[in-house]
Amino acid sequence: MILVLLGPPGAGKGTQAKVLEEKFGMRQISTGDILRANRRQGTVLGKEAQSYMDAGTLVPDDLIIRMMEPELASNGSKLLDGFPRTVAQADALDALLKKNGAEPATAILFDVDFDVLMERLTGRWTNPRTGRSYHDKFNPPKAAGVDDDDGGPLVQRDDDKAEAIKTRLDVYDKQTTPLIGYYEKSGRLTKIDALAPIEAVSKQLLDLLGAST
Ligand code: AP5
């Protein structure tokens, strides 16, 4: 099963991907985490992606598609967190899965009001090694600044600043929302209420996937 987690920045895609990974053993593939790892390692891709990410705009499609090809080559269930984000990426994903003889991807839309996203993102703390995220108010770690799981330091992301967040939401609205119709018209979209508290969102997903896995 290839599941696309679709939704705006801060909708909770990464938070819920960790829950589904633990529960169903599906592999989370987060394009944002892969790009940030490349930046830390100083790779060519990381350097190319840097200015786009800091500004909150999208990294060009050709770079992202090339980066995702090897990630999608193996068998097994996958959670795609942050990909596709444009119609060109969705077309490339469909073509790649077809070429690999895999079933077409299905999408889950994290339906949420934009009003809550600024607070979710400015209060987020992330473990850069694992991508696990916490929130000052909605999901605080047991000890401030430290990951409950591996004791690693938690940091705030460079693009979680008000100006970049506004751009990311605008970019989502213009470039990613067409994917809602893309998956809907082929009967491949399910919506969940992502405005609910974290545990209630997890329950919706576990009910949904428990029934189909
Ligand atoms: P990426 O890392 O993918 O960021 P994003 O899409 O902006 O998504 P986020 O990680 O910000 O949000 P999320 O939905 O995972 O929220 P989370 O669960 O952490 O991309 C970063 C950049 O990389 C892009 O801007 C772009 O430049 C580039 N990029 C990546 N993929 C690309 C692609 N395919 N094409 C081109 N460029 C690409 O939750 C947020 C916070 O809210 C957390 O603190 C959490 O604890 C809290 N929270 C979660 N759920 C709830 C809830 N239900 N109630 C209350 N709080 C909650």
mmCIF file of C-alpha atoms and ligand atoms in Angstrom:
data_model
loop_
_atom_site.group_PDB
_atom_site.id
_atom_site.type_symbol
_atom_site.label_atom_id
_atom_site.label_comp_id
_atom_site.label_asym_id
_atom_site.label_seq_id
_atom_site.Cartn_x
_atom_site.Cartn_y
_atom_site.Cartn_z
ATOM 1 C CA MET A 1 0.000 0.000 0.000
ATOM 2 C CA ILE A 2 1.321 3.432 -0.964
ATOM 3 C CA LEU A 3 -0.416 6.091 1.080
ATOM 4 C CA VAL A 4 -0.038 9.805 0.371
ATOM 5 C CA LEU A 5 -0.493 12.021 3.440
ATOM 6 C CA LEU A 6 -1.882 15.223 1.966
ATOM 7 C CA GLY A 7 -2.374 18.463 3.875
ATOM 8 C CA PRO A 8 -0.944 21.900 4.594
ATOM 9 C CA PRO A 9 2.173 22.566 6.683
ATOM 10 C CA GLY A 10 1.313 21.867 10.320
ATOM 11 C CA ALA A 11 -1.711 19.687 9.539
ATOM 12 C CA GLY A 12 -0.089 16.831 11.503
ATOM 13 C CA LYS A 13 1.210 14.611 8.681
ATOM 14 C CA GLY A 14 4.590 13.938 10.307
ATOM 15 C CA THR A 15 3.071 13.453 13.777
ATOM 16 C CA GLN A 16 0.595 10.850 12.517
ATOM 17 C CA ALA A 17 3.121 9.154 10.205
ATOM 18 C CA LYS A 18 5.125 8.178 13.313
ATOM 19 C CA VAL A 19 1.976 6.652 14.867
ATOM 20 C CA LEU A 20 1.186 4.647 11.715
ATOM 21 C CA GLU A 21 4.805 3.558 11.356
ATOM 22 C CA GLU A 22 4.749 2.126 14.882
ATOM 23 C CA LYS A 23 1.305 0.562 14.571
ATOM 24 C CA PHE A 24 1.414 -0.933 11.082
ATOM 25 C CA GLY A 25 5.146 -1.083 10.287
ATOM 26 C CA MET A 26 4.627 1.121 7.229
ATOM 27 C CA ARG A 27 7.755 3.084 6.257
ATOM 28 C CA GLN A 28 7.464 6.881 6.483
ATOM 29 C CA ILE A 29 9.181 8.647 3.599
ATOM 30 C CA SER A 30 9.284 12.360 4.407
ATOM 31 C CA THR A 31 10.667 14.521 1.606
ATOM 32 C CA GLY A 32 11.246 17.359 4.090
ATOM 33 C CA ASP A 33 13.308 15.088 6.393
ATOM 34 C CA ILE A 34 15.351 13.728 3.440
ATOM 35 C CA LEU A 35 16.068 17.273 2.211
ATOM 36 C CA ARG A 36 17.040 18.479 5.701
ATOM 37 C CA ALA A 37 19.384 15.463 6.103
ATOM 38 C CA ASN A 38 21.004 16.365 2.764
ATOM 39 C CA ARG A 39 21.488 19.933 3.961
ATOM 40 C CA ARG A 40 23.150 18.782 7.188
ATOM 41 C CA GLN A 41 25.468 16.507 5.174
ATOM 42 C CA GLY A 42 26.269 19.333 2.724
ATOM 43 C CA THR A 43 25.361 17.306 -0.394
ATOM 44 C CA VAL A 44 24.814 18.919 -3.812
ATOM 45 C CA LEU A 45 21.068 18.275 -3.444
ATOM 46 C CA GLY A 46 21.081 19.863 0.018
ATOM 47 C CA LYS A 47 22.826 22.965 -1.300
ATOM 48 C CA GLU A 48 20.432 23.224 -4.251
ATOM 49 C CA ALA A 49 17.377 22.868 -1.978
ATOM 50 C CA GLN A 50 18.504 25.304 0.738
ATOM 51 C CA SER A 51 17.291 28.640 -0.636
ATOM 52 C CA TYR A 52 13.873 27.256 -1.630
ATOM 53 C CA MET A 53 13.301 25.671 1.777
ATOM 54 C CA ASP A 54 14.368 28.721 3.769
ATOM 55 C CA ALA A 55 12.033 30.911 1.727
ATOM 56 C CA GLY A 56 9.179 28.402 2.129
ATOM 57 C CA THR A 57 8.848 27.751 -1.603
ATOM 58 C CA LEU A 58 8.946 24.363 -3.329
ATOM 59 C CA VAL A 59 12.156 22.674 -4.440
ATOM 60 C CA PRO A 60 11.941 22.140 -8.252
ATOM 61 C CA ASP A 61 9.984 19.072 -9.366
ATOM 62 C CA ASP A 62 12.858 17.442 -11.285
ATOM 63 C CA LEU A 63 15.107 17.396 -8.176
ATOM 64 C CA ILE A 64 12.332 15.960 -5.998
ATOM 65 C CA ILE A 65 11.296 13.292 -8.512
ATOM 66 C CA ARG A 66 14.915 12.173 -8.989
ATOM 67 C CA MET A 67 15.326 12.031 -5.200
ATOM 68 C CA MET A 68 12.165 9.918 -4.763
ATOM 69 C CA GLU A 69 12.805 7.314 -7.467
ATOM 70 C CA PRO A 70 15.152 5.125 -5.388
ATOM 71 C CA GLU A 71 12.953 5.555 -2.297
ATOM 72 C CA LEU A 72 10.016 4.050 -4.186
ATOM 73 C CA ALA A 73 11.907 1.208 -5.832
ATOM 74 C CA SER A 74 11.547 -1.312 -2.975
ATOM 75 C CA ASN A 75 8.443 -3.381 -2.178
ATOM 76 C CA GLY A 76 6.408 -2.843 0.978
ATOM 77 C CA SER A 77 3.886 -0.367 2.351
ATOM 78 C CA LYS A 78 4.953 3.251 2.402
ATOM 79 C CA LEU A 79 3.648 6.503 3.871
ATOM 80 C CA LEU A 80 4.510 9.428 1.639
ATOM 81 C CA ASP A 81 4.759 12.520 3.851
ATOM 82 C CA GLY A 82 5.225 15.700 1.782
ATOM 83 C CA PHE A 83 5.180 14.057 -1.667
ATOM 84 C CA PRO A 84 3.610 14.621 -4.136
ATOM 85 C CA ARG A 85 3.066 18.365 -3.770
ATOM 86 C CA THR A 86 2.358 19.329 -7.384
ATOM 87 C CA VAL A 87 0.379 17.730 -10.191
ATOM 88 C CA ALA A 88 3.679 17.034 -12.017
ATOM 89 C CA GLN A 89 4.929 15.101 -8.960
ATOM 90 C CA ALA A 90 1.636 13.178 -8.704
ATOM 91 C CA ASP A 91 1.867 12.206 -12.392
ATOM 92 C CA ALA A 92 5.481 11.096 -11.874
ATOM 93 C CA LEU A 93 4.443 9.001 -8.851
ATOM 94 C CA ASP A 94 1.641 7.291 -10.789
ATOM 95 C CA ALA A 95 4.014 6.548 -13.684
ATOM 96 C CA LEU A 96 6.739 5.205 -11.420
ATOM 97 C CA LEU A 97 4.398 2.892 -9.495
ATOM 98 C CA LYS A 98 2.976 1.602 -12.774
ATOM 99 C CA LYS A 99 6.492 0.949 -14.083
ATOM 100 C CA ASN A 100 7.323 -0.939 -10.848
ATOM 101 C CA GLY A 101 4.122 -3.012 -11.153
ATOM 102 C CA ALA A 102 2.741 -1.548 -7.913
ATOM 103 C CA GLU A 103 -0.851 -0.523 -7.120
ATOM 104 C CA PRO A 104 -1.675 3.203 -7.611
ATOM 105 C CA ALA A 105 -1.257 5.389 -4.531
ATOM 106 C CA THR A 106 -4.244 6.466 -2.452
ATOM 107 C CA ALA A 107 -4.389 9.737 -0.499
ATOM 108 C CA ILE A 108 -5.601 10.842 2.922
ATOM 109 C CA LEU A 109 -6.414 14.531 3.184
ATOM 110 C CA PHE A 110 -5.721 16.141 6.563
ATOM 111 C CA ASP A 111 -8.632 18.577 6.556
ATOM 112 C CA VAL A 112 -7.832 21.567 8.797
ATOM 113 C CA ASP A 113 -8.509 25.323 9.071
ATOM 114 C CA PHE A 114 -5.500 27.451 8.131
ATOM 115 C CA ASP A 115 -6.182 29.612 11.269
ATOM 116 C CA VAL A 116 -4.672 27.014 13.629
ATOM 117 C CA LEU A 117 -1.505 26.333 11.618
ATOM 118 C CA MET A 118 0.593 29.357 12.613
ATOM 119 C CA GLU A 119 0.336 28.413 16.317
ATOM 120 C CA ARG A 120 1.059 24.739 15.590
ATOM 121 C CA LEU A 121 4.195 25.568 13.576
ATOM 122 C CA THR A 122 5.694 28.339 15.729
ATOM 123 C CA GLY A 123 5.339 26.073 18.803
ATOM 124 C CA ARG A 124 6.874 22.995 17.163
ATOM 125 C CA TRP A 125 10.115 21.370 18.397
ATOM 126 C CA THR A 126 11.708 18.607 16.305
ATOM 127 C CA ASN A 127 14.357 15.940 16.763
ATOM 128 C CA PRO A 128 16.436 16.502 13.596
ATOM 129 C CA ARG A 129 17.800 12.941 13.709
ATOM 130 C CA THR A 130 14.441 11.139 13.686
ATOM 131 C CA GLY A 131 12.015 13.843 12.508
ATOM 132 C CA ARG A 132 9.772 13.284 15.561
ATOM 133 C CA SER A 133 8.054 16.508 16.552
ATOM 134 C CA TYR A 134 6.564 17.935 19.736
ATOM 135 C CA HIS A 135 4.663 21.105 20.580
ATOM 136 C CA ASP A 136 5.056 23.561 23.489
ATOM 137 C CA LYS A 137 1.325 23.430 24.217
ATOM 138 C CA PHE A 138 -0.328 20.550 22.298
ATOM 139 C CA ASN A 139 2.263 17.798 22.719
ATOM 140 C CA PRO A 140 5.049 18.816 25.122
ATOM 141 C CA PRO A 141 8.013 16.499 25.706
ATOM 142 C CA LYS A 142 8.491 15.177 29.276
ATOM 143 C CA ALA A 143 11.589 17.403 29.678
ATOM 144 C CA ALA A 144 11.836 20.688 27.751
ATOM 145 C CA GLY A 145 14.155 20.494 24.740
ATOM 146 C CA VAL A 146 14.719 16.721 24.956
ATOM 147 C CA ASP A 147 13.154 13.901 22.898
ATOM 148 C CA ASP A 148 11.224 11.399 25.091
ATOM 149 C CA ASP A 149 12.327 8.536 22.818
ATOM 150 C CA ASP A 150 16.075 8.856 22.352
ATOM 151 C CA GLY A 151 17.028 11.774 24.629
ATOM 152 C CA GLY A 152 18.250 13.759 21.597
ATOM 153 C CA PRO A 153 18.063 17.559 21.511
ATOM 154 C CA LEU A 154 14.948 19.208 20.068
ATOM 155 C CA VAL A 155 15.342 22.207 17.764
ATOM 156 C CA GLN A 156 13.063 24.680 15.992
ATOM 157 C CA ARG A 157 13.076 24.471 12.188
ATOM 158 C CA ASP A 158 14.507 27.390 10.203
ATOM 159 C CA ASP A 159 11.318 27.595 8.105
ATOM 160 C CA ASP A 160 9.011 27.727 11.153
ATOM 161 C CA LYS A 161 9.282 31.531 11.260
ATOM 162 C CA ALA A 162 6.144 33.607 10.632
ATOM 163 C CA GLU A 163 7.269 34.984 7.245
ATOM 164 C CA ALA A 164 8.258 31.571 5.814
ATOM 165 C CA ILE A 165 5.094 29.961 7.254
ATOM 166 C CA LYS A 166 2.923 32.505 5.407
ATOM 167 C CA THR A 167 4.729 31.672 2.157
ATOM 168 C CA ARG A 168 4.418 27.896 2.769
ATOM 169 C CA LEU A 169 0.649 28.211 3.310
ATOM 170 C CA ASP A 170 0.303 30.313 0.170
ATOM 171 C CA VAL A 171 2.384 27.820 -1.836
ATOM 172 C CA TYR A 172 0.226 24.951 -0.524
ATOM 173 C CA ASP A 173 -2.929 26.812 -1.526
ATOM 174 C CA LYS A 174 -1.717 27.504 -5.068
ATOM 175 C CA GLN A 175 0.414 24.475 -5.946
ATOM 176 C CA THR A 176 -0.728 21.564 -3.770
ATOM 177 C CA THR A 177 -4.506 21.937 -3.346
ATOM 178 C CA PRO A 178 -5.095 20.875 -7.011
ATOM 179 C CA LEU A 179 -4.059 17.396 -5.801
ATOM 180 C CA ILE A 180 -7.294 17.161 -3.810
ATOM 181 C CA GLY A 181 -9.260 17.082 -7.084
ATOM 182 C CA TYR A 182 -6.580 14.913 -8.706
ATOM 183 C CA TYR A 183 -7.090 12.078 -6.202
ATOM 184 C CA GLU A 184 -10.808 12.732 -5.652
ATOM 185 C CA LYS A 185 -11.771 12.344 -9.300
ATOM 186 C CA SER A 186 -10.091 8.948 -9.508
ATOM 187 C CA GLY A 187 -11.783 7.784 -6.268
ATOM 188 C CA ARG A 188 -8.490 7.699 -4.381
ATOM 189 C CA LEU A 189 -9.101 10.313 -1.646
ATOM 190 C CA THR A 190 -10.305 9.968 1.950
ATOM 191 C CA LYS A 191 -10.662 12.969 4.263
ATOM 192 C CA ILE A 192 -9.996 13.045 7.982
ATOM 193 C CA ASP A 193 -10.705 15.821 10.506
ATOM 194 C CA ALA A 194 -7.211 17.104 11.359
ATOM 195 C CA LEU A 195 -8.549 19.946 13.511
ATOM 196 C CA ALA A 196 -9.248 17.420 16.280
ATOM 197 C CA PRO A 197 -6.700 16.773 19.076
ATOM 198 C CA ILE A 198 -3.696 14.574 18.166
ATOM 199 C CA GLU A 199 -5.070 11.357 19.755
ATOM 200 C CA ALA A 200 -8.461 11.815 18.067
ATOM 201 C CA VAL A 201 -6.768 12.214 14.673
ATOM 202 C CA SER A 202 -4.741 9.043 15.331
ATOM 203 C CA LYS A 203 -7.939 7.176 16.168
ATOM 204 C CA GLN A 204 -9.559 8.190 12.878
ATOM 205 C CA LEU A 205 -6.499 6.936 10.994
ATOM 206 C CA LEU A 206 -6.205 3.690 12.937
ATOM 207 C CA ASP A 207 -9.915 2.984 12.365
ATOM 208 C CA LEU A 208 -9.530 3.752 8.676
ATOM 209 C CA LEU A 209 -6.399 1.711 8.096
ATOM 210 C CA GLY A 210 -7.185 -1.032 10.585
ATOM 211 C CA ALA A 211 -10.164 -1.815 8.412
ATOM 212 C CA SER A 212 -8.140 -1.977 5.217
ATOM 213 C CA THR A 213 -4.849 -3.600 6.319
HETATM 214 P P1 AP5 B 1 8.114 19.524 5.005
HETATM 215 O O1 AP5 B 1 9.149 19.153 5.970
HETATM 216 O O2 AP5 B 1 7.372 18.472 4.273
HETATM 217 O O3 AP5 B 1 7.133 20.522 5.731
HETATM 218 P P2 AP5 B 1 5.565 20.787 5.547
HETATM 219 O O4 AP5 B 1 4.798 20.154 4.489
HETATM 220 O O5 AP5 B 1 5.557 22.257 5.545
HETATM 221 O O6 AP5 B 1 4.944 20.040 6.697
HETATM 222 P P3 AP5 B 1 5.299 20.161 8.165
HETATM 223 O O7 AP5 B 1 6.380 19.206 8.532
HETATM 224 O O8 AP5 B 1 5.565 21.600 8.519
HETATM 225 O O9 AP5 B 1 3.885 19.798 8.790
HETATM 226 P P4 AP5 B 1 3.250 18.440 9.297
HETATM 227 O O10 AP5 B 1 1.905 18.315 8.671
HETATM 228 O O11 AP5 B 1 4.182 17.274 9.189
HETATM 229 O O12 AP5 B 1 3.031 18.848 10.822
HETATM 230 P P5 AP5 B 1 3.525 18.142 12.176
HETATM 231 O O13 AP5 B 1 2.996 16.763 12.286
HETATM 232 O O14 AP5 B 1 4.990 18.343 12.404
HETATM 233 O O15 AP5 B 1 8.728 20.473 3.864
HETATM 234 C C1 AP5 B 1 9.643 21.514 4.179
HETATM 235 C C2 AP5 B 1 10.145 22.164 2.888
HETATM 236 O O16 AP5 B 1 10.845 21.179 2.083
HETATM 237 C C3 AP5 B 1 9.056 22.714 1.932
HETATM 238 O O17 AP5 B 1 8.657 24.019 2.295
HETATM 239 C C4 AP5 B 1 9.785 22.664 0.576
HETATM 240 O O18 AP5 B 1 10.695 23.716 0.445
HETATM 241 C C5 AP5 B 1 10.596 21.367 0.677
HETATM 242 N N1 AP5 B 1 9.855 20.207 0.163
HETATM 243 C C6 AP5 B 1 9.467 19.097 0.875
HETATM 244 N N2 AP5 B 1 8.805 18.234 0.080
HETATM 245 C C7 AP5 B 1 8.780 18.792 -1.158
HETATM 246 C C8 AP5 B 1 8.213 18.387 -2.408
HETATM 247 N N3 AP5 B 1 7.553 17.238 -2.517
HETATM 248 N N4 AP5 B 1 8.342 19.225 -3.460
HETATM 249 C C9 AP5 B 1 9.013 20.390 -3.368
HETATM 250 N N5 AP5 B 1 9.559 20.839 -2.203
HETATM 251 C C10 AP5 B 1 9.448 20.045 -1.121
HETATM 252 O O19 AP5 B 1 2.711 19.068 13.211
HETATM 253 C C11 AP5 B 1 3.010 20.439 13.363
HETATM 254 C C12 AP5 B 1 2.940 20.832 14.859
HETATM 255 O O20 AP5 B 1 1.599 20.738 15.300
HETATM 256 C C13 AP5 B 1 3.761 19.926 15.774
HETATM 257 O O21 AP5 B 1 4.340 20.718 16.781
HETATM 258 C C14 AP5 B 1 2.720 18.946 16.357
HETATM 259 O O22 AP5 B 1 3.080 18.521 17.669
HETATM 260 C C15 AP5 B 1 1.459 19.790 16.356
HETATM 261 N N6 AP5 B 1 0.266 19.023 16.032
HETATM 262 C C16 AP5 B 1 0.134 18.004 15.122
HETATM 263 N N7 AP5 B 1 -1.135 17.563 15.071
HETATM 264 C C17 AP5 B 1 -1.850 18.337 15.947
HETATM 265 C C18 AP5 B 1 -3.223 18.363 16.347
HETATM 266 N N8 AP5 B 1 -4.119 17.514 15.826
HETATM 267 N N9 AP5 B 1 -3.591 19.286 17.281
HETATM 268 C C19 AP5 B 1 -2.677 20.151 17.824
HETATM 269 N N10 AP5 B 1 -1.356 20.153 17.489
HETATM 270 C C20 AP5 B 1 -0.950 19.269 16.565
#
